[in-house]
mmCIF file of C-alpha atoms in Angstrom:
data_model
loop_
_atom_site.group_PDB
_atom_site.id
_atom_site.type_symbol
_atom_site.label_atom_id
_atom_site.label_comp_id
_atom_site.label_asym_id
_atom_site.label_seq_id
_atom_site.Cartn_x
_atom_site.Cartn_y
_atom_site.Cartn_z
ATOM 1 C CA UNK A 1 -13.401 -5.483 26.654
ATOM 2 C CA UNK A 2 -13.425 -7.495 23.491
ATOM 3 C CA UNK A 3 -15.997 -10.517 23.070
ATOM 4 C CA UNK A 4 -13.523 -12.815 23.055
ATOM 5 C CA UNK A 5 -11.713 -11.548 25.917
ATOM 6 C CA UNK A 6 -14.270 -11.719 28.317
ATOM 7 C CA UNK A 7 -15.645 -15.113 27.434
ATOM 8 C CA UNK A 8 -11.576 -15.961 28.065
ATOM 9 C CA UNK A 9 -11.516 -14.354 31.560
ATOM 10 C CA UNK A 10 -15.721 -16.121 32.134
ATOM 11 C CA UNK A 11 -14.060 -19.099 31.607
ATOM 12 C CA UNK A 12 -11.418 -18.351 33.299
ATOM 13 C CA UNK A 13 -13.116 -17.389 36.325
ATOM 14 C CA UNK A 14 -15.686 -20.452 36.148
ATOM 15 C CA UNK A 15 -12.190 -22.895 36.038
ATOM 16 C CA UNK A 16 -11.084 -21.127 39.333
ATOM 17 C CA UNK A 17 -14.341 -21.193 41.128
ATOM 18 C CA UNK A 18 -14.561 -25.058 40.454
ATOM 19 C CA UNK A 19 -11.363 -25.684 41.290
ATOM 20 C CA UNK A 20 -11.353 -23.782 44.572
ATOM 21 C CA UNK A 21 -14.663 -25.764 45.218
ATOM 22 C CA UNK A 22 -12.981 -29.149 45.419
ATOM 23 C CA UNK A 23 -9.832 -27.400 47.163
ATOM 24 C CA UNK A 24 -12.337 -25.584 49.916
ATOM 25 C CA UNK A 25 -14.122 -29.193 50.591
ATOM 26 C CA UNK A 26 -10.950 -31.045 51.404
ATOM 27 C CA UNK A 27 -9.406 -28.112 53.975
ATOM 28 C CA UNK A 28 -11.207 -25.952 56.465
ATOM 29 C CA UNK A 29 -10.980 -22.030 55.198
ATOM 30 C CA UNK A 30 -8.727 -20.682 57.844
ATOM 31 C CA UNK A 31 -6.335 -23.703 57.100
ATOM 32 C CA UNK A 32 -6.184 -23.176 53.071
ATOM 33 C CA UNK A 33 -2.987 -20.440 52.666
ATOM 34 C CA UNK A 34 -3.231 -18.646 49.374
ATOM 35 C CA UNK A 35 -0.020 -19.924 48.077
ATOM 36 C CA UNK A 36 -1.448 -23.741 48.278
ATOM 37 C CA UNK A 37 -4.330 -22.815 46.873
ATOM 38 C CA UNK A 38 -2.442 -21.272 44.225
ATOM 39 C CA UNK A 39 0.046 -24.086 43.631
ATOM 40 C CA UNK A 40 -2.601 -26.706 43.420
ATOM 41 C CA UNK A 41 -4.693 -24.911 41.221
ATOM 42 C CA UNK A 42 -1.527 -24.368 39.077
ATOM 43 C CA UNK A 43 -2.126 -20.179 38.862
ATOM 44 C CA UNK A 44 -1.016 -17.481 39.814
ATOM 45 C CA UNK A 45 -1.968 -15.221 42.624
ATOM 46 C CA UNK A 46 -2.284 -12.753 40.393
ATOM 47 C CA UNK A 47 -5.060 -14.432 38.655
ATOM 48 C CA UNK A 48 -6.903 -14.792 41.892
ATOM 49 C CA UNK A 49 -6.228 -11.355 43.142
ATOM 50 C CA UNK A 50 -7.519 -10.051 39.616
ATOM 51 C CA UNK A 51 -10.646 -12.305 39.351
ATOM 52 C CA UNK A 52 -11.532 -12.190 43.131
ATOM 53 C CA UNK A 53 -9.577 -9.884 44.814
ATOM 54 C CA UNK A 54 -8.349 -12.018 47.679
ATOM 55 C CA UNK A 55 -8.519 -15.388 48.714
ATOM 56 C CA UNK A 56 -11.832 -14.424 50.635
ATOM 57 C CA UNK A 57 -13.790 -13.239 47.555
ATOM 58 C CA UNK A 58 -12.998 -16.656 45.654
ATOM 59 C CA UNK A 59 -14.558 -18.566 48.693
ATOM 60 C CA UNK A 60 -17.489 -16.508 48.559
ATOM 61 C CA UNK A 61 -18.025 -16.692 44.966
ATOM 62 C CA UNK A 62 -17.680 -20.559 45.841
ATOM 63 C CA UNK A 63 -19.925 -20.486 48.364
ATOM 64 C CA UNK A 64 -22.396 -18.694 46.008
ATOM 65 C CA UNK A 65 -21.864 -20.881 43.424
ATOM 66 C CA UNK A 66 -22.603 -24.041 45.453
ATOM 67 C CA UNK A 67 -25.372 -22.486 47.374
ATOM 68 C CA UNK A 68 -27.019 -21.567 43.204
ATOM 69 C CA UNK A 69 -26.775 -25.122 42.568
ATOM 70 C CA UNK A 70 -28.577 -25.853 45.505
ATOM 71 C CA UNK A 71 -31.360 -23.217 44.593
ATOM 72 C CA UNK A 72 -31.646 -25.116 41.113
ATOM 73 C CA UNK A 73 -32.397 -28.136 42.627
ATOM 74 C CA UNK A 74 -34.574 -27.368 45.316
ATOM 75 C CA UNK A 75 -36.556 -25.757 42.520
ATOM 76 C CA UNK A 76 -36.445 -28.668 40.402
ATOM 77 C CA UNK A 77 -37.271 -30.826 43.461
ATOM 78 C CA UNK A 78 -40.745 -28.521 44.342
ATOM 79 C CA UNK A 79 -41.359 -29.242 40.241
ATOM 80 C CA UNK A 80 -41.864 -33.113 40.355
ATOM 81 C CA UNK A 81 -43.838 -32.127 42.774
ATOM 82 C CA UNK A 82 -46.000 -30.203 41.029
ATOM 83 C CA UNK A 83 -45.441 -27.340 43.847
ATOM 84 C CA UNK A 84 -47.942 -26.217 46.387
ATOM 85 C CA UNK A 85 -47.150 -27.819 49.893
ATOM 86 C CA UNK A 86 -45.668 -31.215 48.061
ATOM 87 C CA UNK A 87 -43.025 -29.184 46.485
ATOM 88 C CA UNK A 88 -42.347 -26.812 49.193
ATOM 89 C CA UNK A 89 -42.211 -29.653 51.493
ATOM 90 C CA UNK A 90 -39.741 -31.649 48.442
ATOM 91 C CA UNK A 91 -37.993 -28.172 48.452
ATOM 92 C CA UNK A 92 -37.409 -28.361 52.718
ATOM 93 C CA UNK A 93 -36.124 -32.311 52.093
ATOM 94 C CA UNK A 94 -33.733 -31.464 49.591
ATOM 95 C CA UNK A 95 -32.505 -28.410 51.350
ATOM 96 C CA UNK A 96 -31.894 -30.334 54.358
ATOM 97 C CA UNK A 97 -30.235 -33.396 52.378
ATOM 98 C CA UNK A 98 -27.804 -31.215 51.076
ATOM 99 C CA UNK A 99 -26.320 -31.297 55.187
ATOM 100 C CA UNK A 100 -25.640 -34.939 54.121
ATOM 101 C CA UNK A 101 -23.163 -33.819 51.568
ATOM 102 C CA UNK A 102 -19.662 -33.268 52.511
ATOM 103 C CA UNK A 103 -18.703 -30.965 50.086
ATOM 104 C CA UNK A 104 -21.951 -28.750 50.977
ATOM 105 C CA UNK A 105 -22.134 -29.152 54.998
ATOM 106 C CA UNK A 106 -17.531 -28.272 54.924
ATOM 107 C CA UNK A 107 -18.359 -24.745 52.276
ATOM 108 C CA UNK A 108 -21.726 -23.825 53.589
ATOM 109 C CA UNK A 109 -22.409 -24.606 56.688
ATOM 110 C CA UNK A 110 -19.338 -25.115 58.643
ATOM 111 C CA UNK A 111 -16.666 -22.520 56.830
ATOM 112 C CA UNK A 112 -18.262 -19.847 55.081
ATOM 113 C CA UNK A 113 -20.500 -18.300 58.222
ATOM 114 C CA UNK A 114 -16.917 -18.341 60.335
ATOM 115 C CA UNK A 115 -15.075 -17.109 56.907
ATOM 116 C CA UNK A 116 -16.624 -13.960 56.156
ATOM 117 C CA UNK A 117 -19.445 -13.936 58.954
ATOM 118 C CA UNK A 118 -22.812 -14.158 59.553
ATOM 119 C CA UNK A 119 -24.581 -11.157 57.668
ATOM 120 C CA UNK A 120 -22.372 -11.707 54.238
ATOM 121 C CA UNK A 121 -22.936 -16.120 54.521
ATOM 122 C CA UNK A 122 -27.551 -14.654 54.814
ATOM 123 C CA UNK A 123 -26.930 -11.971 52.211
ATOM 124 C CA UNK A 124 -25.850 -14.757 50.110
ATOM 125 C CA UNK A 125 -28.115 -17.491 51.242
ATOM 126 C CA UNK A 126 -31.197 -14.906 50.949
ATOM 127 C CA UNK A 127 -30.098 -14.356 47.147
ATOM 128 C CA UNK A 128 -29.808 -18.095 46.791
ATOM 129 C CA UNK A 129 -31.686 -20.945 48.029
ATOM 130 C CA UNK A 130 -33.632 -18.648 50.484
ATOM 131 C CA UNK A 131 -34.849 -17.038 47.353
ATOM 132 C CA UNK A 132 -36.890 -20.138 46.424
ATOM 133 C CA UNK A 133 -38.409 -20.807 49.767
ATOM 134 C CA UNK A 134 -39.487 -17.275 49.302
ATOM 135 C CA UNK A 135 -41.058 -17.890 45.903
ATOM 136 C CA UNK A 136 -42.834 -21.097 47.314
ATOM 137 C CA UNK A 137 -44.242 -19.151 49.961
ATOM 138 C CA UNK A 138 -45.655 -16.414 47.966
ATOM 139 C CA UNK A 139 -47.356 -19.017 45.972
ATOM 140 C CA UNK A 140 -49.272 -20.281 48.597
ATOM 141 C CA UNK A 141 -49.956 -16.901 50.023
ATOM 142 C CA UNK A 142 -51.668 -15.955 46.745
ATOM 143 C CA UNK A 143 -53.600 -19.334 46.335
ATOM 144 C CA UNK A 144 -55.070 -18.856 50.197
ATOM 145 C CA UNK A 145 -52.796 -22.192 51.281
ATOM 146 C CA UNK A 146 -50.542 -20.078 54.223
ATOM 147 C CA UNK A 147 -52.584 -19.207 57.831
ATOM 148 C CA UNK A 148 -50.520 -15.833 57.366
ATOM 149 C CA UNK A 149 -50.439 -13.096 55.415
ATOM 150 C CA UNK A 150 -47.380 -12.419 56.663
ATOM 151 C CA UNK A 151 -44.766 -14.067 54.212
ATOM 152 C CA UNK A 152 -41.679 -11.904 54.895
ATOM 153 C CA UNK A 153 -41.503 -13.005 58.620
ATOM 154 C CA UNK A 154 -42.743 -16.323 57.856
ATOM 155 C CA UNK A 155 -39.544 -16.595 55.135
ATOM 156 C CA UNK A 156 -37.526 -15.613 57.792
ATOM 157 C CA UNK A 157 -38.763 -17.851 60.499
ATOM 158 C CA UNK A 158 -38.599 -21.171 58.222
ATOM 159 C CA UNK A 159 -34.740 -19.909 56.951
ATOM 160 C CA UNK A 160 -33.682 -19.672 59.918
ATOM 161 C CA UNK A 161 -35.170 -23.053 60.744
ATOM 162 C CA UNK A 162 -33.786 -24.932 57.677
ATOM 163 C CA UNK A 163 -30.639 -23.490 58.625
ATOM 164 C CA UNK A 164 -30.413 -24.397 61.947
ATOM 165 C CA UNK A 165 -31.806 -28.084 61.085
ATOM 166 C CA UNK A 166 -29.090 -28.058 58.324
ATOM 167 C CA UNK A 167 -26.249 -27.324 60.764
ATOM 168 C CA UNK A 168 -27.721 -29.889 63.522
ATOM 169 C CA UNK A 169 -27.926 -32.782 60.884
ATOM 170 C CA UNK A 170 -24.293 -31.903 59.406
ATOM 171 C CA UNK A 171 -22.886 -31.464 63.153
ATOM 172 C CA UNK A 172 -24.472 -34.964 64.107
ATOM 173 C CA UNK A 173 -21.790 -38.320 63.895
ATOM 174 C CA UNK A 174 -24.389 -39.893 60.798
ATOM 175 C CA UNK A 175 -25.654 -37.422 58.985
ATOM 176 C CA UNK A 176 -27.584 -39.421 57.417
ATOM 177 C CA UNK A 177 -29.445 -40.817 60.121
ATOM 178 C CA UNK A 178 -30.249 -37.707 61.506
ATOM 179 C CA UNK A 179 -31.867 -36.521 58.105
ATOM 180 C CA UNK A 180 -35.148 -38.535 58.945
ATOM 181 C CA UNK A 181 -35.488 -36.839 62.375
ATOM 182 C CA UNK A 182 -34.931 -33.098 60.863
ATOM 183 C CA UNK A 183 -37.448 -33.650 57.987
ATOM 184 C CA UNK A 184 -39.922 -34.985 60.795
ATOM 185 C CA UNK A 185 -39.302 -31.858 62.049
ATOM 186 C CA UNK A 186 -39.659 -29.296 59.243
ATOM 187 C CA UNK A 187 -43.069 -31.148 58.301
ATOM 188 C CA UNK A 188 -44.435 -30.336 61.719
ATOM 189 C CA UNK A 189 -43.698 -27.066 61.538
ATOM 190 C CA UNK A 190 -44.878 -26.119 57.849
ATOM 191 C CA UNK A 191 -48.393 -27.561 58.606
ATOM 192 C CA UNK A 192 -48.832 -25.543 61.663
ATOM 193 C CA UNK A 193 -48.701 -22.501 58.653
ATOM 194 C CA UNK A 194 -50.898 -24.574 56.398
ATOM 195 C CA UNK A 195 -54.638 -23.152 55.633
ATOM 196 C CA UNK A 196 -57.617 -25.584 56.511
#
């Protein structure tokens, strides 16, 4: 494919996922029919059958791209931080704010697990924001900071965690006053893996 073409069909493909992002935030997945997705995003089905597949594969590059985003600034949250348990604990918070978010806590949390179920929504979280818990973790393995040595199980304990916590503070009526309570939370249990 020429160059130019495929920076054409990049761009192309970039338009559609951010469109579909603000179309997937207003409308629960199993209530967003193809052809209104394709009328308001003023394409063809064509175009998302030929950069997607199906309406399914455009959600999950959504989802993906949403859950990057998040990755990016957990990251640049453990940063500030200067990393080590500040950032990994800044990394937890912003995770966890994210529930707050409506356009986050509608893709994420509440439509894509349901969408295209539960092992496709991890293998996507794992390559995602998962993948920076992960990195934090590793960190502090190497600098003697974790009370295990055991930082693949310990990954998949505090996922699973944030996850859960994530889906209780986006499930509560406030949100945001259930954020406080969740972080409270998360701290307790990331000191109980905390050396010395």
């Amino acid at each position: 494919m020429p160059r130019r073409t495929a920076e054409v069909a990049a761009r192309t493909r970039s338009a559609l996922i951010d469109a579909g992002t603000a179309y997937f935030a207003e409308r629960p997945y199993n209530r967003a029919p193809l052809q209104e997705l394709v009328r308001q995003l003023g394409v063809t089905r064509g175009a998302v059958y030929h950069h997607f597949g199906s309406k399914q594969g455009l959600f999950e590059a959504v989802v993906e791209r949403v859950l990057e985003a998040l990755a990016n600034e957990i990251e640049e949250s453990s940063r500030r931080q200067g990393g080590g348990w500040e950032g990994l604990e800044a990394g937890c918070r912003t995770f966890l704010g994210a529930a707050t978010d409506k356009t986050f806590r509608r893709i994420v949390l509440l439509d894509a697990p349901a969408a295209f179920g539960w092992q496709t929504w991890k293998e996507i979280d794992d390559r995602t924001a998962a993948r920076t818990l992960r990195r934090g973790l590793d960190e502090l393995e190497l600098s003697g900071e974790l009370a295990t040595d055991d930082v693949e199980a310990l990954t998949a304990a505090l996922s699973g965690a944030m996850n859960e916590l994530g889906l209780w503070v986006a499930s509560q009526d406030s949100p945001r006053q259930a954020l406080p309570r969740a972080e409270a939370v998360i701290s307790t249990i990331l000191r109980a893996f905390r050396h010395g």
